[in-house]
Amino acid sequence: MTDAIDTIKSRHSTRYFDQGKEPSRADLEEVIRLAGLAPSWVDSQPWRVYLAMGETAKKIHARHLALAEAGTASSPDWETWHREDWDPYPRENMARHNQASQEYLNTPELLDLRTNILQKNLYYAPAIAYLTIPKRSNLWSVYDLGAFAQTLALAAKAKGIDSMPAYELVKYPASVRKIMGIPEDQTLAMGIGLGYGKDEYINGYQAPRRDLLDFLTIKD
């Protein structure tokens, strides 16, 4: 039990991966197999995973960088909202994160590294797991995919593999679909970068979390 708790506490988003260290195919297959044990509505298990490694991952990196450098507008499969459109409670949490990240990365150089270099280079992740669900899905399948993604991230951490789920990875879905052969009837929902974090200051940042009583209600 202690190992499980330590895994949950130690996992956080890695923003700068070591390009020279790719997890083995066997380890990533095992991580994804474990993720498949996630709970699912009526065991519908709607998820699919398209794993980019090696030369395919490099091709995705190069194409993404070219699109980003050209200022190409993003077109994710799932609509994004302006922060002002969110409910006040999650909007407050996003504001706390923005303030904390800016305080942690308190020099222009580090802020520039985070926003302009790492994101455009997909955090230099040597492997990327793209998660999809059928376009004919309801919100129960969206819940299932979230459970799958979290289980994947924790299984990866248990094997010493770092992860980064990020919008940046799916902002140009047409490019990813073409390279990965993802059918049009699948929603490209999320990408998770996988690898080993570099020993860099930026990887020490962990977003603030709410106190338990801020989000827990108990009635005895």
Short mmCIF file of C-alpha atoms in Angstrom, two decimals:
data_model
loop_
_atom_site.label_atom_id
_atom_site.label_comp_id
_atom_site.label_asym_id
_atom_site.label_seq_id
_atom_site.Cartn_x
_atom_site.Cartn_y
_atom_site.Cartn_z
CA MET A 1 0.00 0.00 0.00
CA THR A 2 2.84 2.39 0.83
CA ASP A 3 4.30 1.93 -2.66
CA ALA A 4 0.94 2.81 -4.23
CA ILE A 5 0.63 5.95 -2.11
CA ASP A 6 4.20 6.98 -2.93
CA THR A 7 3.49 6.52 -6.65
CA ILE A 8 0.40 8.75 -6.46
CA LYS A 9 2.26 11.43 -4.52
CA SER A 10 5.36 11.43 -6.69
CA ARG A 11 3.68 11.56 -10.11
CA HIS A 12 3.49 15.01 -11.62
CA SER A 13 3.68 16.48 -15.11
CA THR A 14 7.17 16.35 -16.60
CA ARG A 15 7.82 19.29 -18.88
CA TYR A 16 11.31 18.45 -20.12
CA PHE A 17 12.15 14.90 -21.19
CA ASP A 18 15.56 13.42 -21.93
CA GLN A 19 15.53 12.79 -25.69
CA GLY A 20 18.33 10.25 -25.40
CA LYS A 21 16.44 7.88 -23.07
CA GLU A 22 13.41 6.13 -24.53
CA PRO A 23 11.39 3.65 -22.44
CA SER A 24 11.44 0.14 -23.82
CA ARG A 25 8.56 -1.10 -25.93
CA ALA A 26 7.99 -3.93 -23.45
CA ASP A 27 7.67 -1.49 -20.53
CA LEU A 28 5.26 0.76 -22.40
CA GLU A 29 3.16 -2.19 -23.50
CA GLU A 30 2.94 -3.31 -19.87
CA VAL A 31 1.97 0.21 -18.75
CA ILE A 32 -0.82 0.36 -21.32
CA ARG A 33 -1.95 -3.18 -20.43
CA LEU A 34 -2.26 -2.10 -16.79
CA ALA A 35 -4.18 1.02 -17.81
CA GLY A 36 -6.70 -1.31 -19.43
CA LEU A 37 -7.68 -2.45 -15.92
CA ALA A 38 -9.28 0.94 -15.26
CA PRO A 39 -12.98 0.94 -14.31
CA SER A 40 -15.41 1.37 -17.19
CA TRP A 41 -19.15 1.99 -17.57
CA VAL A 42 -20.76 -1.44 -18.17
CA ASP A 43 -17.23 -2.55 -19.15
CA SER A 44 -17.61 -0.73 -22.46
CA GLN A 45 -13.83 0.00 -22.43
CA PRO A 46 -14.11 2.63 -25.21
CA TRP A 47 -10.46 3.63 -25.24
CA ARG A 48 -7.84 3.03 -27.89
CA VAL A 49 -4.16 3.90 -27.72
CA TYR A 50 -1.90 4.88 -30.62
CA LEU A 51 1.69 4.78 -29.38
CA ALA A 52 4.35 6.77 -31.23
CA MET A 53 7.95 5.75 -30.65
CA GLY A 54 11.29 5.97 -32.41
CA GLU A 55 11.26 7.44 -35.92
CA THR A 56 7.48 7.91 -35.87
CA ALA A 57 7.71 10.06 -32.74
CA LYS A 58 10.49 12.09 -34.36
CA LYS A 59 8.29 12.66 -37.42
CA ILE A 60 5.45 13.90 -35.19
CA HIS A 61 7.85 16.23 -33.36
CA ALA A 62 9.16 17.68 -36.59
CA ARG A 63 5.72 18.21 -38.09
CA HIS A 64 4.37 19.80 -34.90
CA LEU A 65 7.32 22.17 -34.65
CA ALA A 66 6.86 23.23 -38.28
CA LEU A 67 3.16 23.94 -37.74
CA ALA A 68 3.83 25.84 -34.51
CA GLU A 69 6.64 27.90 -36.01
CA ALA A 70 4.37 28.79 -38.94
CA GLY A 71 1.74 30.09 -36.51
CA THR A 72 -0.83 27.53 -37.66
CA ALA A 73 -4.12 27.83 -35.78
CA SER A 74 -4.93 24.91 -33.50
CA SER A 75 -7.96 22.74 -34.26
CA PRO A 76 -8.37 20.12 -31.50
CA ASP A 77 -11.13 17.54 -31.72
CA TRP A 78 -12.50 18.73 -28.39
CA GLU A 79 -13.55 22.37 -28.12
CA THR A 80 -11.44 24.56 -25.87
CA TRP A 81 -12.97 27.27 -23.69
CA HIS A 82 -11.72 30.69 -22.75
CA ARG A 83 -10.97 30.70 -19.04
CA GLU A 84 -13.72 33.23 -18.40
CA ASP A 85 -16.25 30.67 -19.65
CA TRP A 86 -15.35 28.13 -16.95
CA ASP A 87 -17.21 27.82 -13.68
CA PRO A 88 -15.68 30.09 -10.98
CA TYR A 89 -14.34 27.16 -8.92
CA PRO A 90 -12.05 25.59 -11.59
CA ARG A 91 -11.27 29.08 -12.87
CA GLU A 92 -9.91 29.96 -9.43
CA ASN A 93 -7.77 26.81 -9.47
CA MET A 94 -6.34 27.71 -12.88
CA ALA A 95 -5.50 31.19 -11.62
CA ARG A 96 -3.67 29.72 -8.61
CA HIS A 97 -1.68 27.47 -10.94
CA ASN A 98 -0.74 30.39 -13.20
CA GLN A 99 0.47 32.43 -10.26
CA ALA A 100 2.42 29.53 -8.76
CA SER A 101 4.10 28.62 -12.06
CA GLN A 102 5.13 32.20 -12.71
CA GLU A 103 6.57 32.47 -9.20
CA TYR A 104 8.48 29.21 -9.65
CA LEU A 105 9.74 30.16 -13.10
CA ASN A 106 10.58 33.64 -11.93
CA THR A 107 12.97 34.63 -14.70
CA PRO A 108 12.08 35.60 -18.29
CA GLU A 109 14.49 32.96 -19.58
CA LEU A 110 12.70 30.12 -17.78
CA LEU A 111 9.27 31.39 -18.75
CA ASP A 112 10.39 31.57 -22.37
CA LEU A 113 11.80 28.03 -22.17
CA ARG A 114 8.49 26.73 -20.87
CA THR A 115 6.16 28.45 -23.30
CA ASN A 116 8.09 28.91 -26.51
CA ILE A 117 10.57 26.06 -26.69
CA LEU A 118 9.34 23.07 -24.71
CA GLN A 119 5.74 23.20 -25.88
CA LYS A 120 6.64 23.62 -29.54
CA ASN A 121 8.96 20.63 -29.21
CA LEU A 122 6.31 18.54 -27.42
CA TYR A 123 8.45 18.63 -24.28
CA TYR A 124 10.99 16.46 -26.15
CA ALA A 125 8.99 13.38 -25.15
CA PRO A 126 10.58 10.31 -26.80
CA ALA A 127 7.26 8.42 -26.79
CA ILE A 128 3.70 9.69 -27.03
CA ALA A 129 0.52 7.76 -26.25
CA TYR A 130 -2.45 9.18 -28.13
CA LEU A 131 -5.79 8.29 -26.51
CA THR A 132 -9.02 8.12 -28.50
CA ILE A 133 -12.65 7.21 -28.02
CA PRO A 134 -15.30 6.74 -30.71
CA LYS A 135 -16.94 9.94 -31.90
CA ARG A 136 -20.23 8.22 -31.08
CA SER A 137 -19.57 8.43 -27.35
CA ASN A 138 -21.43 9.85 -24.39
CA LEU A 139 -20.08 11.43 -21.21
CA TRP A 140 -19.73 8.03 -19.54
CA SER A 141 -17.05 7.17 -22.08
CA VAL A 142 -15.32 10.49 -21.40
CA TYR A 143 -15.24 9.54 -17.71
CA ASP A 144 -13.85 6.12 -18.62
CA LEU A 145 -11.08 7.66 -20.72
CA GLY A 146 -10.08 9.89 -17.81
CA ALA A 147 -9.82 6.85 -15.54
CA PHE A 148 -7.77 5.05 -18.20
CA ALA A 149 -5.41 8.01 -18.61
CA GLN A 150 -4.82 8.36 -14.88
CA THR A 151 -4.19 4.64 -14.49
CA LEU A 152 -1.73 4.80 -17.38
CA ALA A 153 0.16 7.69 -15.77
CA LEU A 154 0.35 5.93 -12.41
CA ALA A 155 1.40 2.62 -13.97
CA ALA A 156 4.14 4.49 -15.84
CA LYS A 157 5.37 6.15 -12.64
CA ALA A 158 5.44 2.79 -10.87
CA LYS A 159 7.91 1.69 -13.57
CA GLY A 160 9.95 4.87 -13.19
CA ILE A 161 8.57 6.41 -16.39
CA ASP A 162 7.55 10.08 -16.29
CA SER A 163 4.50 11.46 -18.08
CA MET A 164 2.98 14.65 -19.42
CA PRO A 165 -0.69 14.78 -20.50
CA ALA A 166 -1.00 17.96 -22.53
CA TYR A 167 -3.27 19.85 -24.89
CA GLU A 168 -0.21 20.75 -26.95
CA LEU A 169 0.07 17.13 -28.04
CA VAL A 170 -3.37 17.14 -29.69
CA LYS A 171 -3.74 20.72 -30.96
CA TYR A 172 -3.01 19.62 -34.55
CA PRO A 173 -5.06 16.40 -34.83
CA ALA A 174 -4.99 16.18 -38.64
CA SER A 175 -1.21 15.86 -38.59
CA VAL A 176 -1.28 13.17 -35.90
CA ARG A 177 -4.08 11.26 -37.64
CA LYS A 178 -2.13 11.10 -40.87
CA ILE A 179 1.09 9.89 -39.27
CA MET A 180 -0.52 7.47 -36.80
CA GLY A 181 -3.33 6.20 -39.04
CA ILE A 182 -6.11 7.19 -36.63
CA PRO A 183 -9.55 6.70 -38.24
CA GLU A 184 -11.90 9.63 -38.66
CA ASP A 185 -14.52 7.92 -36.48
CA GLN A 186 -12.22 8.29 -33.47
CA THR A 187 -11.94 11.44 -31.35
CA LEU A 188 -8.30 12.28 -30.66
CA ALA A 189 -8.88 13.23 -27.05
CA MET A 190 -5.51 13.42 -25.33
CA GLY A 191 -1.82 12.83 -25.81
CA ILE A 192 0.48 11.71 -23.00
CA GLY A 193 4.22 12.24 -23.38
CA LEU A 194 6.24 9.38 -21.86
CA GLY A 195 9.93 9.12 -21.03
CA TYR A 196 12.44 10.12 -18.38
CA GLY A 197 12.63 13.67 -17.09
CA LYS A 198 15.86 15.60 -17.45
CA ASP A 199 17.54 16.92 -14.34
CA GLU A 200 16.30 20.44 -15.00
CA TYR A 201 14.83 23.08 -12.69
CA ILE A 202 11.57 23.24 -14.63
CA ASN A 203 10.78 19.61 -13.77
CA GLY A 204 10.67 20.46 -10.09
CA TYR A 205 7.46 22.46 -10.49
CA GLN A 206 4.29 20.87 -9.13
CA ALA A 207 0.97 22.63 -9.48
CA PRO A 208 -0.79 23.56 -6.22
CA ARG A 209 -3.62 21.32 -5.06
CA ARG A 210 -6.70 22.27 -3.06
CA ASP A 211 -6.90 21.43 0.64
CA LEU A 212 -9.04 18.36 1.30
CA LEU A 213 -11.89 20.24 2.94
CA ASP A 214 -12.13 22.57 -0.05
CA PHE A 215 -13.56 19.75 -2.15
CA LEU A 216 -14.75 17.10 0.36
CA THR A 217 -18.19 17.07 1.93
CA ILE A 218 -18.92 14.44 4.60
CA LYS A 219 -22.30 13.81 6.22
CA ASP A 220 -22.26 11.39 9.17
#
